[in-house]
PDB file of C-alpha atoms in Angstrom:
ATOM      1  CA  MET A  21      39.596 -34.652 -11.742  1.00  0.00           C
ATOM      2  CA  ILE A  22      35.847 -34.838 -10.176  1.00  0.00           C
ATOM      3  CA  PHE A  23      37.803 -33.093  -7.145  1.00  0.00           C
ATOM      4  CA  LEU A  24      39.445 -30.396  -9.365  1.00  0.00           C
ATOM      5  CA  SER A  25      36.026 -29.402 -10.838  1.00  0.00           C
ATOM      6  CA  TRP A  26      34.424 -29.395  -7.007  1.00  0.00           C
ATOM      7  CA  LEU A  27      37.738 -26.906  -6.266  1.00  0.00           C
ATOM      8  CA  ALA A  28      36.721 -24.948  -9.046  1.00  0.00           C
ATOM      9  CA  MET A  29      32.857 -24.808  -8.421  1.00  0.00           C
ATOM     10  CA  ILE A  30      33.504 -23.898  -5.111  1.00  0.00           C
ATOM     11  CA  ALA A  31      36.396 -20.864  -6.034  1.00  0.00           C
ATOM     12  CA  ILE A  32      34.090 -19.560  -8.614  1.00  0.00           C
ATOM     13  CA  ALA A  33      31.137 -19.632  -5.774  1.00  0.00           C
ATOM     14  CA  TRP A  34      33.378 -17.766  -3.524  1.00  0.00           C
ATOM     15  CA  VAL A  35      34.091 -15.052  -5.973  1.00  0.00           C
ATOM     16  CA  ALA A  36      30.293 -14.850  -7.209  1.00  0.00           C
ATOM     17  CA  LEU A  37      29.365 -14.316  -3.591  1.00  0.00           C
ATOM     18  CA  ALA A  38      31.755 -12.145  -2.391  1.00  0.00           C
ATOM     19  CA  PRO A  39      30.846  -9.065  -0.772  1.00  0.00           C
ATOM     20  CA  LEU A  40      30.714  -5.757  -2.847  1.00  0.00           C
ATOM     21  CA  PRO A  41      33.346  -3.238  -2.002  1.00  0.00           C
ATOM     22  CA  ALA A  42      32.244  -0.703   0.133  1.00  0.00           C
ATOM     23  CA  TRP A  43      32.035   2.343  -2.383  1.00  0.00           C
ATOM     24  CA  ALA A  44      29.580   0.308  -4.472  1.00  0.00           C
ATOM     25  CA  LEU A  45      27.246  -0.850  -1.488  1.00  0.00           C
ATOM     26  CA  SER A  46      27.396   3.283  -0.370  1.00  0.00           C
ATOM     27  CA  GLU A  47      26.118   4.183  -3.878  1.00  0.00           C
ATOM     28  CA  LYS A  48      23.345   1.565  -3.861  1.00  0.00           C
ATOM     29  CA  LYS A  49      22.445   2.924  -0.658  1.00  0.00           C
ATOM     30  CA  GLY A  50      21.817   6.600  -1.649  1.00  0.00           C
ATOM     31  CA  GLU A  51      20.061   5.474  -4.771  1.00  0.00           C
ATOM     32  CA  ALA A  52      17.575   3.049  -2.703  1.00  0.00           C
ATOM     33  CA  ALA A  53      17.351   5.988  -0.179  1.00  0.00           C
ATOM     34  CA  ALA A  54      16.267   8.723  -2.398  1.00  0.00           C
ATOM     35  CA  ALA A  55      13.778   6.283  -4.177  1.00  0.00           C
ATOM     36  CA  ALA A  56      12.395   4.954  -0.724  1.00  0.00           C
ATOM     37  CA  PRO A  57       8.545   5.852  -0.695  1.00  0.00           C
ATOM     38  CA  ILE A  58       7.566   7.686   3.173  1.00  0.00           C
ATOM     39  CA  TYR A  59       4.818   6.297   4.672  1.00  0.00           C
ATOM     40  CA  VAL A  60       1.671   8.343   5.812  1.00  0.00           C
ATOM     41  CA  GLU A  61      -0.551   6.179   8.248  1.00  0.00           C
ATOM     42  CA  LEU A  62      -4.646   7.292   8.042  1.00  0.00           C
ATOM     43  CA  THR A  63      -6.712   7.141  11.160  1.00  0.00           C
ATOM     44  CA  PRO A  64      -8.573   3.696  10.498  1.00  0.00           C
ATOM     45  CA  MET A  65     -12.229   3.922   9.069  1.00  0.00           C
ATOM     46  CA  THR A  66     -15.353   2.074   9.536  1.00  0.00           C
ATOM     47  CA  VAL A  67     -18.677   2.284   7.448  1.00  0.00           C
ATOM     48  CA  PRO A  68     -21.858   0.991   8.283  1.00  0.00           C
ATOM     49  CA  LEU A  69     -23.248  -2.119   5.856  1.00  0.00           C
ATOM     50  CA  LEU A  70     -26.855  -0.764   5.271  1.00  0.00           C
ATOM     51  CA  ARG A  71     -29.488  -3.449   3.791  1.00  0.00           C
ATOM     52  CA  ASP A  72     -33.219  -2.605   3.633  1.00  0.00           C
ATOM     53  CA  GLY A  73     -32.865   0.742   6.042  1.00  0.00           C
ATOM     54  CA  TYR A  74     -30.809  -1.588   8.337  1.00  0.00           C
ATOM     55  CA  VAL A  75     -27.450  -1.908   9.358  1.00  0.00           C
ATOM     56  CA  SER A  76     -26.194  -5.205   8.708  1.00  0.00           C
ATOM     57  CA  GLY A  77     -22.571  -5.089   9.360  1.00  0.00           C
ATOM     58  CA  SER A  78     -19.453  -3.137   9.060  1.00  0.00           C
ATOM     59  CA  PHE A  79     -16.574  -2.604   6.689  1.00  0.00           C
ATOM     60  CA  HIS A  80     -12.840  -1.691   8.477  1.00  0.00           C
ATOM     61  CA  LEU A  81     -10.530  -0.174   6.775  1.00  0.00           C
ATOM     62  CA  ARG A  82      -6.600   0.642   7.279  1.00  0.00           C
ATOM     63  CA  LEU A  83      -5.102   2.466   4.415  1.00  0.00           C
ATOM     64  CA  ASN A  84      -1.166   4.032   4.188  1.00  0.00           C
ATOM     65  CA  LEU A  85      -0.644   6.452   1.088  1.00  0.00           C
ATOM     66  CA  ALA A  86       3.124   6.052   0.185  1.00  0.00           C
ATOM     67  CA  ALA A  87       4.082   9.323  -0.477  1.00  0.00           C
ATOM     68  CA  THR A  88       6.949  10.148  -3.569  1.00  0.00           C
ATOM     69  CA  ASP A  89       9.182  12.606  -1.652  1.00  0.00           C
ATOM     70  CA  ALA A  90       9.241  14.905   1.888  1.00  0.00           C
ATOM     71  CA  GLU A  91       7.295  17.585   0.262  1.00  0.00           C
ATOM     72  CA  ALA A  92       4.574  15.172  -1.105  1.00  0.00           C
ATOM     73  CA  LYS A  93       4.215  13.882   2.501  1.00  0.00           C
ATOM     74  CA  THR A  94       3.527  17.588   3.781  1.00  0.00           C
ATOM     75  CA  GLU A  95       0.913  18.003   1.468  1.00  0.00           C
ATOM     76  CA  ILE A  96      -0.664  14.977   2.315  1.00  0.00           C
ATOM     77  CA  ASN A  97      -0.711  15.898   6.068  1.00  0.00           C
ATOM     78  CA  ARG A  98      -2.208  19.210   4.753  1.00  0.00           C
ATOM     79  CA  LEU A  99      -4.619  17.666   3.067  1.00  0.00           C
ATOM     80  CA  MET A 100      -5.653  15.150   5.597  1.00  0.00           C
ATOM     81  CA  PRO A 101      -8.968  15.807   6.517  1.00  0.00           C
ATOM     82  CA  ARG A 102     -10.379  16.365   2.765  1.00  0.00           C
ATOM     83  CA  LEU A 103      -8.660  12.690   1.981  1.00  0.00           C
ATOM     84  CA  GLU A 104     -10.042  11.134   5.041  1.00  0.00           C
ATOM     85  CA  ALA A 105     -13.706  12.761   4.370  1.00  0.00           C
ATOM     86  CA  ALA A 106     -13.232  11.496   0.578  1.00  0.00           C
ATOM     87  CA  TYR A 107     -12.725   7.884   1.308  1.00  0.00           C
ATOM     88  CA  LEU A 108     -15.373   7.890   3.882  1.00  0.00           C
ATOM     89  CA  ALA A 109     -17.567   9.316   1.054  1.00  0.00           C
ATOM     90  CA  ASN A 110     -15.956   6.808  -1.286  1.00  0.00           C
ATOM     91  CA  LEU A 111     -16.299   4.116   1.002  1.00  0.00           C
ATOM     92  CA  SER A 112     -20.327   4.523   1.985  1.00  0.00           C
ATOM     93  CA  ASP A 113     -21.150   4.471  -2.017  1.00  0.00           C
ATOM     94  CA  LEU A 114     -19.038   1.266  -2.444  1.00  0.00           C
ATOM     95  CA  SER A 115     -20.722  -0.175   1.140  1.00  0.00           C
ATOM     96  CA  GLU A 116     -24.064  -0.471  -0.708  1.00  0.00           C
ATOM     97  CA  GLN A 117     -22.687  -1.974  -4.067  1.00  0.00           C
ATOM     98  CA  PHE A 118     -19.826  -4.535  -3.214  1.00  0.00           C
ATOM     99  CA  ILE A 119     -19.558  -4.836   0.235  1.00  0.00           C
ATOM    100  CA  ARG A 120     -21.783  -7.357   1.749  1.00  0.00           C
ATOM    101  CA  PRO A 121     -21.261  -9.550   4.811  1.00  0.00           C
ATOM    102  CA  GLY A 122     -20.375 -13.120   4.441  1.00  0.00           C
ATOM    103  CA  GLU A 123     -19.308 -12.098   1.175  1.00  0.00           C
ATOM    104  CA  SER A 124     -15.645 -11.561  -0.234  1.00  0.00           C
ATOM    105  CA  VAL A 125     -14.481  -7.592  -0.825  1.00  0.00           C
ATOM    106  CA  ASP A 126     -13.376  -6.900  -4.102  1.00  0.00           C
ATOM    107  CA  LEU A 127     -10.299  -4.956  -3.317  1.00  0.00           C
ATOM    108  CA  ASP A 128      -9.314  -3.804  -6.675  1.00  0.00           C
ATOM    109  CA  ILE A 129     -12.183  -1.877  -6.974  1.00  0.00           C
ATOM    110  CA  ILE A 130     -12.244   0.050  -3.853  1.00  0.00           C
ATOM    111  CA  LYS A 131      -8.127   0.631  -4.560  1.00  0.00           C
ATOM    112  CA  MET A 132      -8.741   1.954  -7.781  1.00  0.00           C
ATOM    113  CA  ILE A 133     -11.508   4.396  -6.733  1.00  0.00           C
ATOM    114  CA  LEU A 134      -9.744   5.261  -3.577  1.00  0.00           C
ATOM    115  CA  GLN A 135      -6.768   5.624  -5.765  1.00  0.00           C
ATOM    116  CA  SER A 136      -8.739   8.223  -8.030  1.00  0.00           C
ATOM    117  CA  THR A 137      -9.715  10.187  -4.774  1.00  0.00           C
ATOM    118  CA  THR A 138      -6.047  10.605  -4.029  1.00  0.00           C
ATOM    119  CA  ASP A 139      -5.432  11.551  -7.310  1.00  0.00           C
ATOM    120  CA  ARG A 140      -7.817  13.962  -7.511  1.00  0.00           C
ATOM    121  CA  LEU A 141      -6.948  15.375  -4.336  1.00  0.00           C
ATOM    122  CA  LEU A 142      -3.583  15.595  -4.417  1.00  0.00           C
ATOM    123  CA  GLY A 143      -1.989  15.353  -8.289  1.00  0.00           C
ATOM    124  CA  GLN A 144      -1.331  12.076 -10.688  1.00  0.00           C
ATOM    125  CA  GLY A 145       1.371  10.554  -9.156  1.00  0.00           C
ATOM    126  CA  VAL A 146       2.317  12.198  -5.890  1.00  0.00           C
ATOM    127  CA  ALA A 147       1.116   8.961  -3.653  1.00  0.00           C
ATOM    128  CA  ASN A 148      -0.233   5.380  -4.122  1.00  0.00           C
ATOM    129  CA  LEU A 149      -2.641   4.245  -1.894  1.00  0.00           C
ATOM    130  CA  LEU A 150      -2.240   0.942   0.177  1.00  0.00           C
ATOM    131  CA  ILE A 151      -4.395  -0.999   1.828  1.00  0.00           C
ATOM    132  CA  VAL A 152      -3.197  -2.198   4.907  1.00  0.00           C
ATOM    133  CA  GLU A 153      -5.952  -4.482   6.466  1.00  0.00           C
ATOM    134  CA  THR A 154      -9.676  -4.872   5.917  1.00  0.00           C
ATOM    135  CA  SER A 155     -12.355  -6.727   7.934  1.00  0.00           C
ATOM    136  CA  VAL A 156     -16.095  -7.236   7.266  1.00  0.00           C
ATOM    137  CA  ARG A 157     -17.862  -7.932  10.460  1.00  0.00           C
ATOM    138  CA  ARG A 158     -21.618  -8.734  10.853  1.00  0.00           C
TER     139      ARG A 158
END
């Protein structure tokens, strides 16, 4: 009896884990491809950290934008100089208040402000800002 129940469990697992038919896979791949974002890499940015008129360190940041479609990617590339200039201005302002050498960086605030700038320049929901890498150096 125990042997029979093991066989039944193996049969159920085999059926449950069997590959999907080809038509189901192609349909899912098409949906995923249509919804997949297009990533645009920005030039790495560095902002000096100033304290009492002296440079106390630097903040390095790598960003990507996840565009919703090819048209959004084209718009991002067209506005790239404005986006990078606005991001650097934001980071310069933030470096005075939120970024200090030797302390952890509040990436949530940085992301929120840079995403707000992205939405202002490109339009709401056109691209999602992704923080790829950060470092603070003395």
